[in-house]
Amino acid sequence: MTSTRWLAEYAWLPEEAEPTPDVLIETVHDRITGVTPLATGGGPDAGVDVLVDAVRLPGLTLPGLANAHSHAFHRALRGRTHSGRGDFWSWRDQMYAVAANLDPDSYLALARAVYAEMALSGVTGVGEFHYLHHRPGGTPYAEPNAMGAALVEAAAQAGIRLTLLDTCYLTASVDGRALTGPQQRFGDGDAVRWAERVDAFTPAGGHVRLGAAIHSVRAVPAEQLATVAGWAQRRDAPLHVHLSEQPAENDACRAVHGCTPTRLLADHGVLGRATTAVHATHPTSADVGLLGDSRTGVCLCPTTERDLADGIGPARRMADAGIPLSLGSDSHAVIDMFEEVRAVELDERLRTRRRGHFAPAELLTAASSAGHAALGWTDAGRIAVGGRADLVTVRLDSVRTAGVSPAGVWFAASAADVAQVVVDGQVLVRDGRHVRVDVPRELATAIAEVTS
Ligand SMILES: [Zn+2]
């Protein structure tokens, strides 16, 4: 049993509007066993003398952050697709070219480096929306879950927890066109065969849990949506779905089904507390009502939505409707949870030309406990007794953060200010460096391998 006492200069505790100074955090193995604010009275152990053995955490210590929406291989496109014109659909063609180059070995190397990059930004748990299942052309590997297993191993080596959201991807359009070309790798034929493949997968390790995803209403026919939703319900597993990222998806759904994608999902039993809709950039008012009434979550991916010219989702309106918000870096044009967080507020300002839509503590919840809960880890993302021992310490003395009020960290810090990350009681990032992955070198090597 590893028992550690950490002394945080500031720690952001649950339900607090702002960080608390001088907090003693005790952990045993992978759990938080004590949280004592010393400046406000403390306990009998609060004297400075007994703290000589405590590990000092200068700066602001946050709970572990959750990256609730990731496609690890998209990281290979960063900085390669940003010049020239185009939109989501032309970007997607370039993304497919990278997908065609991946096999289980190259995917392991790339995802290990990408997950380690996430750790450097304070991410302790990731939701991988995984649809790259089969060989090019669609033939299964000898082990049909070889690509998923590569992601599970990658997360283990990078030291973060993973929810593998195994994605059902069957058709190329809302009206049911067959998968062709690079998309053939994604398909299992039908939802029943998708479920059989996933049921045959028992990922190894305490760091992983299995969830389900419906790629979108473009990719799963309406009559098969309930099969995927039913699988998730039976397994008590999280269920994610891309939703209304593009107006074109809404238009196509109306043309084929006579309703919005959100209405279609509601009518087929997809919405609910265990479900997270990713993006929800273009919902109608009625859609927001359906999501809120069913307590379906929404994962915003602001830096990707910005990069792909998707638009700005109605974040405040959705939160007011009772929708839990979480955050994801999705295409990994940027992996910096501070940038995702502040974009939630700043994008709303651009749209409304007013400031002050989200309290800093609401943003913390989206980046931490709500994100972990959306991935099925309800015991993560809070510095509280019984919670997982994830601690992310941000410098308050860098060129970006010097002089800021600790609660203002979202608007000042970047991933580069993350000094230390503890995941399940283990130090994973120390002095801003991953303890076992040379992240820049491994990223460069892995990306060269799949883009050449
Ligand atoms: Zn996505």
mmCIF file of C-alpha atoms in Angstrom, residues 238-410:
data_model
loop_
_atom_site.group_PDB
_atom_site.id
_atom_site.type_symbol
_atom_site.label_atom_id
_atom_site.label_comp_id
_atom_site.label_asym_id
_atom_site.label_seq_id
_atom_site.Cartn_x
_atom_site.Cartn_y
_atom_site.Cartn_z
ATOM 1 C CA PRO A 238 -21.738 4.526 -21.436
ATOM 2 C CA LEU A 239 -23.146 5.204 -24.896
ATOM 3 C CA HIS A 240 -21.841 8.043 -27.063
ATOM 4 C CA VAL A 241 -23.029 9.395 -30.398
ATOM 5 C CA HIS A 242 -21.906 12.178 -32.748
ATOM 6 C CA LEU A 243 -24.881 14.510 -33.045
ATOM 7 C CA SER A 244 -25.646 17.478 -35.300
ATOM 8 C CA GLU A 245 -22.042 18.520 -35.819
ATOM 9 C CA GLN A 246 -23.005 19.717 -39.278
ATOM 10 C CA PRO A 247 -26.217 21.306 -40.614
ATOM 11 C CA ALA A 248 -25.956 18.871 -43.535
ATOM 12 C CA GLU A 249 -26.578 15.978 -41.136
ATOM 13 C CA ASN A 250 -29.757 17.642 -39.898
ATOM 14 C CA ASP A 251 -30.917 18.285 -43.471
ATOM 15 C CA ALA A 252 -30.266 14.715 -44.574
ATOM 16 C CA CYS A 253 -32.053 13.301 -41.539
ATOM 17 C CA ARG A 254 -35.095 15.471 -42.143
ATOM 18 C CA ALA A 255 -35.154 14.430 -45.793
ATOM 19 C CA VAL A 256 -35.022 10.712 -45.016
ATOM 20 C CA HIS A 257 -36.806 10.431 -41.664
ATOM 21 C CA GLY A 258 -38.804 13.647 -41.451
ATOM 22 C CA CYS A 259 -37.245 14.643 -38.127
ATOM 23 C CA THR A 260 -34.035 15.914 -36.565
ATOM 24 C CA PRO A 261 -31.242 13.498 -35.574
ATOM 25 C CA THR A 262 -32.000 14.143 -31.883
ATOM 26 C CA ARG A 263 -35.682 13.236 -32.373
ATOM 27 C CA LEU A 264 -34.655 10.083 -34.247
ATOM 28 C CA LEU A 265 -32.331 9.034 -31.405
ATOM 29 C CA ALA A 266 -35.070 9.771 -28.838
ATOM 30 C CA ASP A 267 -37.603 7.677 -30.753
ATOM 31 C CA HIS A 268 -35.225 4.697 -30.803
ATOM 32 C CA GLY A 269 -34.301 4.721 -27.126
ATOM 33 C CA VAL A 270 -30.807 6.146 -27.510
ATOM 34 C CA LEU A 271 -31.107 9.144 -25.167
ATOM 35 C CA GLY A 272 -30.725 8.943 -21.387
ATOM 36 C CA ARG A 273 -28.419 9.503 -18.444
ATOM 37 C CA ALA A 274 -25.781 7.047 -19.696
ATOM 38 C CA THR A 275 -25.725 8.688 -23.132
ATOM 39 C CA THR A 276 -23.455 11.493 -24.282
ATOM 40 C CA ALA A 277 -24.123 13.383 -27.490
ATOM 41 C CA VAL A 278 -20.883 14.647 -28.970
ATOM 42 C CA HIS A 279 -20.884 18.197 -30.427
ATOM 43 C CA ALA A 280 -24.624 19.038 -30.541
ATOM 44 C CA THR A 281 -23.541 22.128 -32.432
ATOM 45 C CA HIS A 282 -26.760 22.620 -34.393
ATOM 46 C CA PRO A 283 -29.695 21.437 -32.243
ATOM 47 C CA THR A 284 -33.160 22.969 -32.480
ATOM 48 C CA SER A 285 -34.860 24.282 -29.357
ATOM 49 C CA ALA A 286 -36.937 21.105 -29.290
ATOM 50 C CA ASP A 287 -33.735 19.051 -29.519
ATOM 51 C CA VAL A 288 -32.293 20.852 -26.497
ATOM 52 C CA GLY A 289 -35.499 20.034 -24.636
ATOM 53 C CA LEU A 290 -35.267 16.344 -25.550
ATOM 54 C CA LEU A 291 -31.638 16.154 -24.437
ATOM 55 C CA GLY A 292 -32.309 18.019 -21.199
ATOM 56 C CA ASP A 293 -35.469 16.132 -20.246
ATOM 57 C CA SER A 294 -33.677 12.797 -20.731
ATOM 58 C CA ARG A 295 -30.569 14.085 -18.881
ATOM 59 C CA THR A 296 -28.464 13.129 -21.880
ATOM 60 C CA GLY A 297 -24.995 14.661 -21.637
ATOM 61 C CA VAL A 298 -23.297 16.744 -24.296
ATOM 62 C CA CYS A 299 -19.572 16.645 -24.977
ATOM 63 C CA LEU A 300 -18.391 19.896 -26.498
ATOM 64 C CA CYS A 301 -15.196 19.828 -28.575
ATOM 65 C CA PRO A 302 -14.561 23.544 -29.060
ATOM 66 C CA THR A 303 -11.078 23.484 -30.595
ATOM 67 C CA THR A 304 -12.137 20.888 -33.168
ATOM 68 C CA GLU A 305 -15.421 22.654 -33.917
ATOM 69 C CA ARG A 306 -13.382 25.799 -34.449
ATOM 70 C CA ASP A 307 -10.819 24.043 -36.643
ATOM 71 C CA LEU A 308 -13.414 22.313 -38.822
ATOM 72 C CA ALA A 309 -15.620 25.401 -39.179
ATOM 73 C CA ASP A 310 -18.525 23.528 -37.584
ATOM 74 C CA GLY A 311 -20.035 26.441 -35.686
ATOM 75 C CA ILE A 312 -20.703 27.224 -32.020
ATOM 76 C CA GLY A 313 -23.066 25.036 -30.005
ATOM 77 C CA PRO A 314 -25.553 26.636 -27.577
ATOM 78 C CA ALA A 315 -23.574 25.663 -24.473
ATOM 79 C CA ARG A 316 -25.305 27.909 -21.931
ATOM 80 C CA ARG A 317 -28.772 27.055 -23.228
ATOM 81 C CA MET A 318 -27.959 23.353 -22.998
ATOM 82 C CA ALA A 319 -26.576 23.644 -19.469
ATOM 83 C CA ASP A 320 -29.690 25.572 -18.408
ATOM 84 C CA ALA A 321 -31.835 22.771 -19.822
ATOM 85 C CA GLY A 322 -30.197 20.347 -17.374
ATOM 86 C CA ILE A 323 -27.703 18.817 -19.790
ATOM 87 C CA PRO A 324 -24.386 17.841 -18.143
ATOM 88 C CA LEU A 325 -21.557 19.257 -20.257
ATOM 89 C CA SER A 326 -18.217 17.556 -20.768
ATOM 90 C CA LEU A 327 -15.238 18.324 -23.002
ATOM 91 C CA GLY A 328 -13.157 16.542 -25.613
ATOM 92 C CA SER A 329 -10.247 17.349 -27.879
ATOM 93 C CA ASP A 330 -11.736 15.097 -30.588
ATOM 94 C CA SER A 331 -9.505 15.576 -33.653
ATOM 95 C CA HIS A 332 -6.569 16.771 -31.516
ATOM 96 C CA ALA A 333 -5.863 19.862 -33.584
ATOM 97 C CA VAL A 334 -5.054 20.973 -30.026
ATOM 98 C CA ILE A 335 -4.572 18.827 -26.915
ATOM 99 C CA ASP A 336 -4.944 21.367 -24.143
ATOM 100 C CA MET A 337 -7.895 21.053 -21.793
ATOM 101 C CA PHE A 338 -7.411 24.644 -20.618
ATOM 102 C CA GLU A 339 -8.030 25.799 -24.178
ATOM 103 C CA GLU A 340 -11.177 23.634 -24.424
ATOM 104 C CA VAL A 341 -12.441 24.952 -21.105
ATOM 105 C CA ARG A 342 -12.031 28.658 -21.803
ATOM 106 C CA ALA A 343 -13.506 28.235 -25.280
ATOM 107 C CA VAL A 344 -16.827 27.199 -23.689
ATOM 108 C CA GLU A 345 -17.077 30.641 -22.129
ATOM 109 C CA LEU A 346 -15.309 32.651 -24.831
ATOM 110 C CA ASP A 347 -17.292 31.195 -27.739
ATOM 111 C CA GLU A 348 -20.495 32.102 -25.905
ATOM 112 C CA ARG A 349 -19.171 35.634 -25.542
ATOM 113 C CA LEU A 350 -18.490 35.889 -29.272
ATOM 114 C CA ARG A 351 -21.984 34.758 -30.063
ATOM 115 C CA THR A 352 -23.823 36.927 -27.537
ATOM 116 C CA ARG A 353 -21.400 39.863 -27.259
ATOM 117 C CA ARG A 354 -21.752 39.597 -23.497
ATOM 118 C CA ARG A 355 -19.328 38.235 -20.864
ATOM 119 C CA GLY A 356 -19.780 35.960 -17.874
ATOM 120 C CA HIS A 357 -21.846 32.928 -18.890
ATOM 121 C CA PHE A 358 -20.121 30.168 -16.918
ATOM 122 C CA ALA A 359 -18.774 30.295 -13.375
ATOM 123 C CA PRO A 360 -15.198 28.972 -13.091
ATOM 124 C CA ALA A 361 -16.417 26.078 -10.932
ATOM 125 C CA GLU A 362 -18.926 25.037 -13.627
ATOM 126 C CA LEU A 363 -16.062 24.877 -16.091
ATOM 127 C CA LEU A 364 -14.093 22.728 -13.649
ATOM 128 C CA THR A 365 -17.002 20.289 -13.391
ATOM 129 C CA ALA A 366 -17.235 19.983 -17.173
ATOM 130 C CA ALA A 367 -13.504 19.308 -17.449
ATOM 131 C CA SER A 368 -13.360 16.850 -14.569
ATOM 132 C CA SER A 369 -16.183 15.015 -12.778
ATOM 133 C CA ALA A 370 -18.807 15.402 -15.530
ATOM 134 C CA GLY A 371 -16.326 14.183 -18.118
ATOM 135 C CA HIS A 372 -15.262 11.155 -16.103
ATOM 136 C CA ALA A 373 -18.919 10.350 -15.362
ATOM 137 C CA ALA A 374 -19.717 10.508 -19.082
ATOM 138 C CA LEU A 375 -17.077 7.805 -19.495
ATOM 139 C CA GLY A 376 -18.485 5.638 -16.697
ATOM 140 C CA TRP A 377 -15.892 6.574 -14.034
ATOM 141 C CA THR A 378 -18.233 8.100 -11.466
ATOM 142 C CA ASP A 379 -15.562 7.949 -8.736
ATOM 143 C CA ALA A 380 -13.104 10.207 -10.583
ATOM 144 C CA GLY A 381 -12.674 13.934 -11.025
ATOM 145 C CA ARG A 382 -13.205 15.223 -7.467
ATOM 146 C CA ILE A 383 -10.655 15.867 -4.741
ATOM 147 C CA ALA A 384 -12.783 14.190 -2.083
ATOM 148 C CA VAL A 385 -12.464 11.247 0.297
ATOM 149 C CA GLY A 386 -13.167 8.000 -1.532
ATOM 150 C CA GLY A 387 -12.396 9.439 -4.935
ATOM 151 C CA ARG A 388 -9.655 8.246 -7.224
ATOM 152 C CA ALA A 389 -6.240 9.667 -6.382
ATOM 153 C CA ASP A 390 -5.873 11.822 -9.491
ATOM 154 C CA LEU A 391 -4.136 15.150 -8.843
ATOM 155 C CA VAL A 392 -3.164 17.664 -11.520
ATOM 156 C CA THR A 393 -0.912 20.470 -10.329
ATOM 157 C CA VAL A 394 -0.680 23.644 -12.401
ATOM 158 C CA ARG A 395 2.122 26.148 -11.979
ATOM 159 C CA LEU A 396 1.107 29.604 -10.820
ATOM 160 C CA ASP A 397 4.582 31.034 -11.456
ATOM 161 C CA SER A 398 4.969 30.622 -15.220
ATOM 162 C CA VAL A 399 5.010 33.506 -17.676
ATOM 163 C CA ARG A 400 1.326 32.816 -18.319
ATOM 164 C CA THR A 401 0.124 32.274 -14.771
ATOM 165 C CA ALA A 402 2.296 34.540 -12.627
ATOM 166 C CA GLY A 403 0.101 36.941 -10.714
ATOM 167 C CA VAL A 404 -3.249 35.398 -11.665
ATOM 168 C CA SER A 405 -5.945 34.655 -9.149
ATOM 169 C CA PRO A 406 -6.087 30.830 -8.840
ATOM 170 C CA ALA A 407 -9.753 30.756 -9.952
ATOM 171 C CA GLY A 408 -8.696 32.521 -13.133
ATOM 172 C CA VAL A 409 -6.493 29.634 -14.176
ATOM 173 C CA TRP A 410 -8.842 28.630 -17.038
#
